XYZ file of C-alpha atoms in Angstrom:
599
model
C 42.159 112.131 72.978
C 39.869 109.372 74.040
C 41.467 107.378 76.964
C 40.918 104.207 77.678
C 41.549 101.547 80.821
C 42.197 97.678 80.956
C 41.170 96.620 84.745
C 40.570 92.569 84.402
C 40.565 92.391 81.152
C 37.727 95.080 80.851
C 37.980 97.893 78.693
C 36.235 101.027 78.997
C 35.602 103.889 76.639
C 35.140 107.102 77.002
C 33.415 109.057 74.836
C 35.096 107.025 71.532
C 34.948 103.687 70.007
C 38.441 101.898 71.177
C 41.127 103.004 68.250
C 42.249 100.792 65.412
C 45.127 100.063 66.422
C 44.123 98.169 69.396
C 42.876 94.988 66.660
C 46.319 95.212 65.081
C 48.733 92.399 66.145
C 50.835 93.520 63.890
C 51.507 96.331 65.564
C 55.328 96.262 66.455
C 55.055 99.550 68.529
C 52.108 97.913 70.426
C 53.087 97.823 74.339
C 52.448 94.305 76.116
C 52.329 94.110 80.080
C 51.162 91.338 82.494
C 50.768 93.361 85.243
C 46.996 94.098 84.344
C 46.582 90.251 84.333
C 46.917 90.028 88.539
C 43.402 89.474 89.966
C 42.382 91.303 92.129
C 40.466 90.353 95.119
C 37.088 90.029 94.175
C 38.597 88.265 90.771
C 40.325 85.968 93.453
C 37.130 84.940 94.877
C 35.108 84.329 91.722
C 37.871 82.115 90.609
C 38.162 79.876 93.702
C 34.351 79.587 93.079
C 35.083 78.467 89.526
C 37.506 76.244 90.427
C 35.261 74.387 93.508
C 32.150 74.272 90.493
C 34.336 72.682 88.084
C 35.918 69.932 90.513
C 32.557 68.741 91.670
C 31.026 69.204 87.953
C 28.868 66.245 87.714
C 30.042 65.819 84.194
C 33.301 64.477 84.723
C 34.847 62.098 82.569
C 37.872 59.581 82.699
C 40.372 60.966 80.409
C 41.578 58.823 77.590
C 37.716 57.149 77.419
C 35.734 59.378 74.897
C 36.682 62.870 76.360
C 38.419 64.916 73.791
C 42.355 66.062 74.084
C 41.976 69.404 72.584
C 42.216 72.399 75.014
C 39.627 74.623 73.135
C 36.757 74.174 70.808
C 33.038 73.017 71.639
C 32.166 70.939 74.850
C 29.874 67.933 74.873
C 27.097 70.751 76.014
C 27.161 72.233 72.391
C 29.092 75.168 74.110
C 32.291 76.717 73.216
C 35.096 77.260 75.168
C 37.704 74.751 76.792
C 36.542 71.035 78.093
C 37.549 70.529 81.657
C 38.791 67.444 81.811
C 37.965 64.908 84.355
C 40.612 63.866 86.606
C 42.407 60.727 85.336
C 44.646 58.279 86.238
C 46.867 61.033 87.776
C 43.427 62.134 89.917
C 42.189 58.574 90.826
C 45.689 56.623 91.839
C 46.700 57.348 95.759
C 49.349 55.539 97.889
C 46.974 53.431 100.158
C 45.588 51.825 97.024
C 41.880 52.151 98.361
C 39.030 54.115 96.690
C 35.419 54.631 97.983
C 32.754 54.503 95.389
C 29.676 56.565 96.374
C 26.517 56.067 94.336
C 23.794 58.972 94.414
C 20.159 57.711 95.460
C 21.848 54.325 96.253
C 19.581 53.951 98.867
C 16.534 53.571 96.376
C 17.828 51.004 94.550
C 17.997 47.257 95.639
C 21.661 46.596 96.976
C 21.499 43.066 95.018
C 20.043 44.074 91.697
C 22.233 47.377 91.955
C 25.862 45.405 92.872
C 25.135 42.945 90.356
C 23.819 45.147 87.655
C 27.276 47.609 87.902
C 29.370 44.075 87.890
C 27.925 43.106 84.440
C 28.619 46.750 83.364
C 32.459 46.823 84.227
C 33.349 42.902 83.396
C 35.505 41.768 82.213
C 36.994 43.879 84.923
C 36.265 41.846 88.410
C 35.052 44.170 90.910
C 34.328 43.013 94.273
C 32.672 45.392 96.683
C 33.585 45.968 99.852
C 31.641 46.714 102.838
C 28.200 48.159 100.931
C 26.722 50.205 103.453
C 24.003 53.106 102.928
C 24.438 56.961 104.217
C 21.339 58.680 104.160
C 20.231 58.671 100.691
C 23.188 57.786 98.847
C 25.069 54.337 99.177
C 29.075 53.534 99.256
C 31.301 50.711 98.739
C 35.169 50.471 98.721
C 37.129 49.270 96.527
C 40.805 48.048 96.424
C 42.066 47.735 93.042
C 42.990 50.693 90.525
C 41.532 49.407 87.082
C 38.133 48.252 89.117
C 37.981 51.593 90.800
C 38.759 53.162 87.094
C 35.741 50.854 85.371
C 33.391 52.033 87.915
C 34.157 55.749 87.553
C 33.392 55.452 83.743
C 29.777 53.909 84.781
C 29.006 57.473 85.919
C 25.451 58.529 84.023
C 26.748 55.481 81.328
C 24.891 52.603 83.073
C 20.972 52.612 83.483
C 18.944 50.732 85.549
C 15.073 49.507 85.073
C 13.163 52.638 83.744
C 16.290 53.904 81.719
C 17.419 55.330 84.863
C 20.991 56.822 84.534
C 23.089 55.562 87.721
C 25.619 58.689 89.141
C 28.478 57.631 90.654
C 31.721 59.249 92.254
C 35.080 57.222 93.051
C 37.591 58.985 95.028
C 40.818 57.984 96.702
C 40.612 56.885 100.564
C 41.933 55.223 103.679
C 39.162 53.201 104.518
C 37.749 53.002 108.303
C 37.990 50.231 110.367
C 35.117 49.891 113.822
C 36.655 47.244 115.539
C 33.957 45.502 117.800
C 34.185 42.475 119.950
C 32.418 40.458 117.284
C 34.555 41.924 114.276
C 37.414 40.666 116.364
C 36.345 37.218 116.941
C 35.201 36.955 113.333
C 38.889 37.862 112.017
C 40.191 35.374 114.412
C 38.053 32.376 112.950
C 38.890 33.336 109.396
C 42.290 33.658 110.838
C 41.949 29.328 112.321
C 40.232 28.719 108.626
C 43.238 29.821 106.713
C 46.439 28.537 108.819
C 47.661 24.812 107.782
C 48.904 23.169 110.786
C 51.275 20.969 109.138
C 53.374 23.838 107.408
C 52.787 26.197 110.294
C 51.690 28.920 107.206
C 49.190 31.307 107.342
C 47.583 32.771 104.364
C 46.065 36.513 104.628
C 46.515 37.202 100.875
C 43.888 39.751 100.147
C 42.664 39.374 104.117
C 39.500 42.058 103.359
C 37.553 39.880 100.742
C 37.658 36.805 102.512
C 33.556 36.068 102.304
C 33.523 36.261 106.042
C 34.130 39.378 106.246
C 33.557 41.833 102.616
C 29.943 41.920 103.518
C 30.108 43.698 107.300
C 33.268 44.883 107.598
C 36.600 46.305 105.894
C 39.116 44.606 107.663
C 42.192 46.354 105.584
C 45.086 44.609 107.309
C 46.832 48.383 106.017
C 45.118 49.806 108.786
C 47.075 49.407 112.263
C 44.064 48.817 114.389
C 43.458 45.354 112.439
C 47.002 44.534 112.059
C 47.137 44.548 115.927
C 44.361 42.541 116.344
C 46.083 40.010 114.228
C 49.147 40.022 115.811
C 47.909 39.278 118.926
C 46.130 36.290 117.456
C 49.140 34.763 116.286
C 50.733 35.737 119.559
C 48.007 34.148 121.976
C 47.270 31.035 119.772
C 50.153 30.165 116.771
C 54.058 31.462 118.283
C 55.220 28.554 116.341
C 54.258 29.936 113.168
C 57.476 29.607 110.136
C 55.229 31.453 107.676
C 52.915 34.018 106.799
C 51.825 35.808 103.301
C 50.655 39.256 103.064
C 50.111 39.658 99.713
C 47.786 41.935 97.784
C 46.484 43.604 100.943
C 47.521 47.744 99.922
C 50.258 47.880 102.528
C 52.554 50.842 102.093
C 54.435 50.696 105.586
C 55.466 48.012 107.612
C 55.217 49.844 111.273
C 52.463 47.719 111.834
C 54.305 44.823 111.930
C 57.021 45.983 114.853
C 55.922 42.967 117.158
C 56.224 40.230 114.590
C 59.650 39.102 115.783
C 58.243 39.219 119.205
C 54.545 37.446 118.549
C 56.549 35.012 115.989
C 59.946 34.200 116.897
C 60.024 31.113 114.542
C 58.947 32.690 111.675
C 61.155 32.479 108.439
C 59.158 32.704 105.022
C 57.099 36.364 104.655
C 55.054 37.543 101.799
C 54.590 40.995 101.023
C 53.620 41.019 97.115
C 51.289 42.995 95.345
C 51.565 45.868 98.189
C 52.192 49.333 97.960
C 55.810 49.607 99.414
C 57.568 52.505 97.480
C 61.476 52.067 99.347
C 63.414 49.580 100.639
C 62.911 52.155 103.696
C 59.608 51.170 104.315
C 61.641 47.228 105.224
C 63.810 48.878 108.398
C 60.745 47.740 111.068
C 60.921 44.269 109.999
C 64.458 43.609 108.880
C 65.721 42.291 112.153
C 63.180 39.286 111.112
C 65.689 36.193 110.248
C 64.236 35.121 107.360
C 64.949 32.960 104.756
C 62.646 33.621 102.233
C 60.712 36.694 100.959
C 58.555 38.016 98.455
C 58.308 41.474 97.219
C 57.420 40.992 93.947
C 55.026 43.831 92.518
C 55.581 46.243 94.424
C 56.997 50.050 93.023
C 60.673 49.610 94.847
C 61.367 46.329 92.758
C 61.595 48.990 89.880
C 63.746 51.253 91.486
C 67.513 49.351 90.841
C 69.622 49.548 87.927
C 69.785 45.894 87.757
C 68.016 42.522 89.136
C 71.734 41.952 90.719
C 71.275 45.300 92.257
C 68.354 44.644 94.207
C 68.671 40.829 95.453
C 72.715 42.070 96.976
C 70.429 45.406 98.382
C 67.594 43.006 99.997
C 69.975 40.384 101.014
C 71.800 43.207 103.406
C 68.955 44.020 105.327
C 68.203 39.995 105.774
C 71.679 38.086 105.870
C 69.988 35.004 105.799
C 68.093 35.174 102.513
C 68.236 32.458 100.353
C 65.507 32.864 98.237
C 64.131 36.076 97.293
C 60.631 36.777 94.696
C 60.729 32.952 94.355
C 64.460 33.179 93.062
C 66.955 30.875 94.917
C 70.171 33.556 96.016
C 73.476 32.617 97.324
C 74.064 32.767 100.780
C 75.615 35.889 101.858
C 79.072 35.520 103.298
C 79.443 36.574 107.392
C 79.389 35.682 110.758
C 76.108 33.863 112.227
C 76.879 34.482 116.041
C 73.852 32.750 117.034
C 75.170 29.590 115.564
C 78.255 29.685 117.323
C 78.631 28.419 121.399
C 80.462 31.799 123.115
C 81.833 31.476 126.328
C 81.040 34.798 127.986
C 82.106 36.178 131.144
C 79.931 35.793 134.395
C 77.600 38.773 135.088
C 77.817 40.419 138.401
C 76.154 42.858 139.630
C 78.875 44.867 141.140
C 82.283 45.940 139.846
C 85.570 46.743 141.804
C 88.449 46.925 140.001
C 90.991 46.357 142.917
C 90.609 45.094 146.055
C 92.161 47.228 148.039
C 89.859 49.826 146.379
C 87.244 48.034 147.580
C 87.571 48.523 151.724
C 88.095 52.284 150.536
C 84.995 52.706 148.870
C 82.820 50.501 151.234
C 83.210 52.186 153.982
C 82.915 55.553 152.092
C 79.499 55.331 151.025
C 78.491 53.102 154.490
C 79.495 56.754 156.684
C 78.379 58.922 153.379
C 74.787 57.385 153.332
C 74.682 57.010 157.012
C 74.908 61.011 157.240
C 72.583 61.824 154.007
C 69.436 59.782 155.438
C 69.781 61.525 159.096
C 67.815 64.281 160.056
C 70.650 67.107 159.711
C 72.902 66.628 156.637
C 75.395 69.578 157.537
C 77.778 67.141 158.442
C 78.557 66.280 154.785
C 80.515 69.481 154.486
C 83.364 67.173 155.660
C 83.200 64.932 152.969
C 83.448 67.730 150.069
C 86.816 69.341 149.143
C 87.586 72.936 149.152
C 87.079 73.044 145.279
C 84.104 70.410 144.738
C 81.720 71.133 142.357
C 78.463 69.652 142.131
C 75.720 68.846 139.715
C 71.941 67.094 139.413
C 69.962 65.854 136.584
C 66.238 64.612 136.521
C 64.008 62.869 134.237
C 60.757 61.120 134.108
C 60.623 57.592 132.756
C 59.742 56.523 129.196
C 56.511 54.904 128.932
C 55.121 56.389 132.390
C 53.113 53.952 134.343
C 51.179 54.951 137.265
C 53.983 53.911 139.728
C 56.531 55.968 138.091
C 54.573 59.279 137.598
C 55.281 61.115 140.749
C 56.119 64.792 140.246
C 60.148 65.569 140.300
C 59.561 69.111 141.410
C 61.864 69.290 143.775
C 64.603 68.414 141.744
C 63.367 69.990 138.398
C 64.435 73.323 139.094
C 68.122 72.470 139.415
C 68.118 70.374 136.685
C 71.297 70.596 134.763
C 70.003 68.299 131.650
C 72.101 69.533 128.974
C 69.439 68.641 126.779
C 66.856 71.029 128.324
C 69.439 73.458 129.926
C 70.343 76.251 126.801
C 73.268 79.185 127.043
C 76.543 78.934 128.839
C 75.419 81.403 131.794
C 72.613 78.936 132.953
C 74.565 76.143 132.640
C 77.164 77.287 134.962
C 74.689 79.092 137.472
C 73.010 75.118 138.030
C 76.803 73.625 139.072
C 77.068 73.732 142.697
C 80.903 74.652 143.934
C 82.681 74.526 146.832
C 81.982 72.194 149.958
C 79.762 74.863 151.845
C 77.119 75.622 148.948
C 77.241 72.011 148.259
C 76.186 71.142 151.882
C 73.611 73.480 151.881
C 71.988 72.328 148.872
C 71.913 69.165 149.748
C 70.122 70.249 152.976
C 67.236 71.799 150.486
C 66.581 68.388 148.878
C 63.581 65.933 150.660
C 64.485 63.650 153.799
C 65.448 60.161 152.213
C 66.093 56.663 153.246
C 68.099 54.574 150.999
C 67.952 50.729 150.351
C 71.442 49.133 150.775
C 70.413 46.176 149.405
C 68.912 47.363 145.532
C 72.971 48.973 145.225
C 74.658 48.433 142.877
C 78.180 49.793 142.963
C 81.195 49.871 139.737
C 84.751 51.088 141.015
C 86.344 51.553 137.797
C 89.453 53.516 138.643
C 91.704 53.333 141.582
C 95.278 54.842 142.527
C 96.008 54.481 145.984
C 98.310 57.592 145.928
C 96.076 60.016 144.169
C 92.338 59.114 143.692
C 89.204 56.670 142.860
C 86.116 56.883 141.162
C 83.222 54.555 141.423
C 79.192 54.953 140.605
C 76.774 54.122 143.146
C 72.723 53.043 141.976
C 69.766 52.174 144.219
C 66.599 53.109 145.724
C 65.438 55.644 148.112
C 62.056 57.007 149.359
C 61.011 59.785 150.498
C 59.549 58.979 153.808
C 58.780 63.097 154.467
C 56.938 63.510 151.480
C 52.794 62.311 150.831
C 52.969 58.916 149.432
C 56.346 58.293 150.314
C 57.562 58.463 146.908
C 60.560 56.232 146.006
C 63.409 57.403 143.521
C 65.864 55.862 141.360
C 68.978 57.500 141.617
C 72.552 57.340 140.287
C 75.544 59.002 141.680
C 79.195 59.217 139.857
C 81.967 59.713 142.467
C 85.549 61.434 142.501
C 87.192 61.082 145.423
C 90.990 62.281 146.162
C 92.976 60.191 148.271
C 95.757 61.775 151.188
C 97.099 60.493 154.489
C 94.259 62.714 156.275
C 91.518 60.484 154.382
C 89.451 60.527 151.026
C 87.738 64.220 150.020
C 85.017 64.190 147.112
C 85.998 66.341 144.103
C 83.150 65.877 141.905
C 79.289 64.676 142.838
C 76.837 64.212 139.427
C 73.634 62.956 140.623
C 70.364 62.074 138.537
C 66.717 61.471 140.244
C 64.480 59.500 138.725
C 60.880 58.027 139.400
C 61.515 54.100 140.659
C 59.880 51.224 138.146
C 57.327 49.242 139.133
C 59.593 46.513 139.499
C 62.348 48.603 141.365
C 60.093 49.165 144.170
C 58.552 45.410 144.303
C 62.301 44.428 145.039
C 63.120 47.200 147.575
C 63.081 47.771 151.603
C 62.355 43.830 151.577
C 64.323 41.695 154.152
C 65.101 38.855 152.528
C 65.969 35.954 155.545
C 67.524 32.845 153.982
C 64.254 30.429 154.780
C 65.348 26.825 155.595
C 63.545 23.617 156.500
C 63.609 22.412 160.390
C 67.032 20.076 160.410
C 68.100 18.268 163.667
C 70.599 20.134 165.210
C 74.020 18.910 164.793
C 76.736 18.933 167.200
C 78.845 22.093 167.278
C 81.551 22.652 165.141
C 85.536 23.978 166.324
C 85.901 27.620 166.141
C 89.051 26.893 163.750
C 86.696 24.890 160.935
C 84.032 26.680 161.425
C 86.546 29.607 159.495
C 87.502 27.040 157.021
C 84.233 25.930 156.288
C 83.226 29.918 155.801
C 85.789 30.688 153.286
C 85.414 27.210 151.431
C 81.532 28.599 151.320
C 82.057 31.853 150.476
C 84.528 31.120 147.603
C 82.019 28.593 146.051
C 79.071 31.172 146.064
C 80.516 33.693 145.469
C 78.975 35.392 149.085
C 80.624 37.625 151.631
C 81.857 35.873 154.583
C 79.171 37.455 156.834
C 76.193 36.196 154.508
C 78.089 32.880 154.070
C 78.175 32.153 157.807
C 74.393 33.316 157.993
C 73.399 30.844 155.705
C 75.361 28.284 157.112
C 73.864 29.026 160.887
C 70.462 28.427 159.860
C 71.416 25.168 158.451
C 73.189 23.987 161.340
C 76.513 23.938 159.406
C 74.796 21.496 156.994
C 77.123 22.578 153.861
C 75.308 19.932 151.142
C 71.879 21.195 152.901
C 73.787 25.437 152.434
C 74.799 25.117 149.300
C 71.003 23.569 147.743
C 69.607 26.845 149.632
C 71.334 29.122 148.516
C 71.283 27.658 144.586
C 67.192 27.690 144.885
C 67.387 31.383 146.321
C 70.031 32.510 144.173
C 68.166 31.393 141.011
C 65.054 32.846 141.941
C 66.861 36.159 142.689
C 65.581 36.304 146.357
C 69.504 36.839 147.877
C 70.464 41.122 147.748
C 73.251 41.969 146.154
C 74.933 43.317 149.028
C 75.657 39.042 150.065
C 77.929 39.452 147.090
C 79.973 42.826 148.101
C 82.877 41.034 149.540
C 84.372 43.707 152.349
């Protein structure tokens, strides 16, 4: 019986003509299967290459503009078989709203004659190209509007220049690139001075790109962050009073460009953003601390995405409490609390915390003889200060942004770093938690030599019971004075200490290392004498007032007694003369904190 095979859809006899049957579709008994249907490898690879020669066929067409609908039938070659069809609106339409129009041989023709010539041949569509420039043989422009970019993709072998001389062009989606250069820059600032009105304070960047200045040598897509920046340091530098600025019609789709508005324009109130591309209310969190009163988002897609106009003013007005007017419709004013209207009275800062006073003497002197012992050269001695059952733990972390003062290497500390966030599984956990006063004492003795800074401390004593216990935290500086460089740390230490008639034990030690800021170790290890002008010396003043007048000082200034009478030495007791000293210091922050821990 003659046999025959289906591999990829080609049959092969042997030794008969294929049977009868096989051209009967109304065969019931006939078997159907899909498996033969798989391509196989080498049918894999001759369809990719079918696939890559029909995308770049140079006879695509827009569909819906005299291409045919129909799947089969004759091409516009005379051949049968399906049309491909070109790729449509669904093809050409991108979220950046930018398309790059490349014209073959562009470089032969005259840009003037050529630009003007494809204008007359898309109008009444107005097409405005942006940024002409030539690459190689072929020429490009951008373009940033849909139906322009969709007029000059049906040009394509449809216009002819001098000569009958078909033109080919290809538009595809983008994201245009920017070359920022010194000139660009100053260029975008002076159209920037030509469109800002003084008396308004309003600055008008509606479709920024096309301003004449700049379509012929650049494409200054405010979209693109690098221009956006530029901008925003303009207003920044040169207009901080500015109330209002419109973006329209400039393809934005995100507004993470615009973080530093509310920081470069503090003032501002009225923003445009019309005609962009913003698809989500979403795309609004950067900016919606802004406190504006006015704002535009007409025409974009997220105006159409609410069941109701109602839906989407009450969903708008959220994210901006102050709205009043919204897409040129007035809105009533949302009903809350303005907090920045309203004078509060709150408490005086301080640097330092104690929450009882009799705490306080405690504590002092706990960390004056702890510190005192962790800076020497042997720190065994700190086995005293640890209770049978301590435990111990330390963290590290770099900073976030590093600068070059804070990017010394942690090592030391790194590889007993109990970060839960970097630390995984139970077991390693534990292992880094130090316990008992002895293998506390020794680790400590592992870590570098330090010296700390008693004046950058800052100490909180939130809980105290004289009968049982206290716990405080402790932040400051140290260096390393051991180690290259002499390195200085930021540290923090959390306390909890048990109280008895034999003295105060420490239960639990957490302690985080951290690089110091720049601005941390400007402030630290600096003596900070209370400078005075040369008064005549005054006549001595009784022992007993010179106590009254130390208190009476101290409680206005909020000083210690010791830094009270200091100040009050070097101005020979002057108190008017004191008090003007120490109000010039103490606003420039030149006094340490420790004046202020009252013993």
């Amino acid at each position: 019986m003659p046999r025959y095979t289906n591999k990829g859809k080609n049959w092969k006899h042997q030794g008969h003509n294929k049977p009868a049957e096989y051209y009967d579709h109304d065969d019931q008994n006939r078997r159907v299967s899909f498996k033969q249907n798989r391509l196989d490898k080498h049918s894999r690879k001759d369809y990719r290459k079918l696939k890559d020669r029909l995308l770049n066929d140079d006879d695509f067409q827009m569909s819906g503009e005299g291409t045919s609908q129909r799947r089969g039938g004759f091409n516009r070659h005379g051949k049968g078989g399906r049309s491909f069809q070109g790729p449509g609106k669904g093809r050409l339409e991108n979220h950046t709203g930018w398309f790059r129009a490349l014209i073959i041989n562009g470089a032969s023709h005259d840009k003037s004659f050529l630009l003007a010539s494809l204008k007359n041949f898309v109008a009444p569509t107005e097409l405005i190209p942006i940024y002409y420039q030539i690459e190689e043989h072929d020429s490009f422009f951008y373009i940033d509007d849909y139906a322009a970019a969709l007029a000059v993709m049906r040009a394509d072998k449809q216009m002819t220049l001098t000569g009958d001389t078909k033109v080919f062009i290809r538009v595809s989606p983008c994201t245009p690139k920017v070359a920022l250069t010194d000139r660009l820059k100053e260029k975008i600032k002076m159209v920037m001075v030509s469109r800002y009105n003084t008396e308004t304070k309003a600055l008008d960047l509606t479709r920024f790109h096309v301003d004449p200045e700049l379509v012929e040598d650049s494409c200054c897509a405010i979209s693109r962050p690098p221009v956006m920046s530029v901008i925003l340091e303009v207003i920044g530098e040169h207009i901080p009073t500015l109330q209002a600025l419109n973006l329209d019609h400039n393809c934005m789709s995100v507004t993470e460009t615009l973080s530093s508005l509310a920081r470069r324009a503090p003032h501002l109130q009225i923003l445009y953003l019309g005609k962009n591309r913003f698809t989500g209310l979403n795309s609004l969190n950067i900016i919606k601390g802004l406190p504006l009163i006015e704002l535009n988002l007409e025409g974009n897609i997220l105006c159409r995405k609410f069941n109701s106009k109602t839906d989407y003013q009450n969903s708008v007005q959220k994210m901006f409490p102050k709205l009043v007017r919204l897409d040129g419709t007035d809105l009533t004013p949302a009903i809350g609390f303005d907090l920045e209207e309203k004078k509060v009275d709150l408490p005086e800062s301080h640097s330092s915390f104690l929450c009882s006073e009799e705490g306080r003497d405690i504590t002092l002197e706990f960390v004056k003889q702890y510190f005192g012992l962790y800076d020497g050269v042997d720190r065994s001695g700190l086995i005293n200060a640890y209770h049978d059952t301590a435990v111990f733990s330390l963290t590290t972390a770099y900073n976030t942004p590093p600068t070059p003062q804070n990017t010394t290497r942690l090592n030391d500390y790194l590889s007993h770093n109990r970060n839960l966030k970097r630390v995984n599984g139970h077991n390693r956990r534990e292992e880094l938690i130090k316990k008992g006063k002895t293998e506390i004492s020794e680790f400590l003795c592992t870590l570098p030599r330090t010296q700390h800074d008693p004046a950058s401390f800052t100490l909180d004593l939130s809980i105290f019971n004289a009968k049982l216990m206290l716990i405080f935290s402790l932040t400051g500086v140290f260096k390393e004075p051991d180690v290259k460089g002499e390195p200085h740390r930021h540290f923090y230490r959390k306390f909890v200490l048990l109280l008895s008639d034999a003295g105060v034990a420490i239960v639990n030690d957490m302690m985080h290392v951290t690089n110091a800021t720049q601005n941390q170790i400007k402030n630290c290890f600096v003596a900070v004498p209370l400078p005075v002008a040369a008064v005549p010396p005054k006549p001595p003043v009784a022992a007993i007032n010179q106590l009254e007048v130390v208190q009476s000082f101290s409680a206005q200034t909020g000083m210690n007694t010791e830094w009270s009478q200091k100040c009050l030495e070097e101005t020979a007791w002057d108190v008017p003369r004191s008090l003007e000293v120490f109000t010039r210091l103490n606003q420039e922050g030149r006094i340490p904190q420790e004046a202020f821990i009252k013993i």
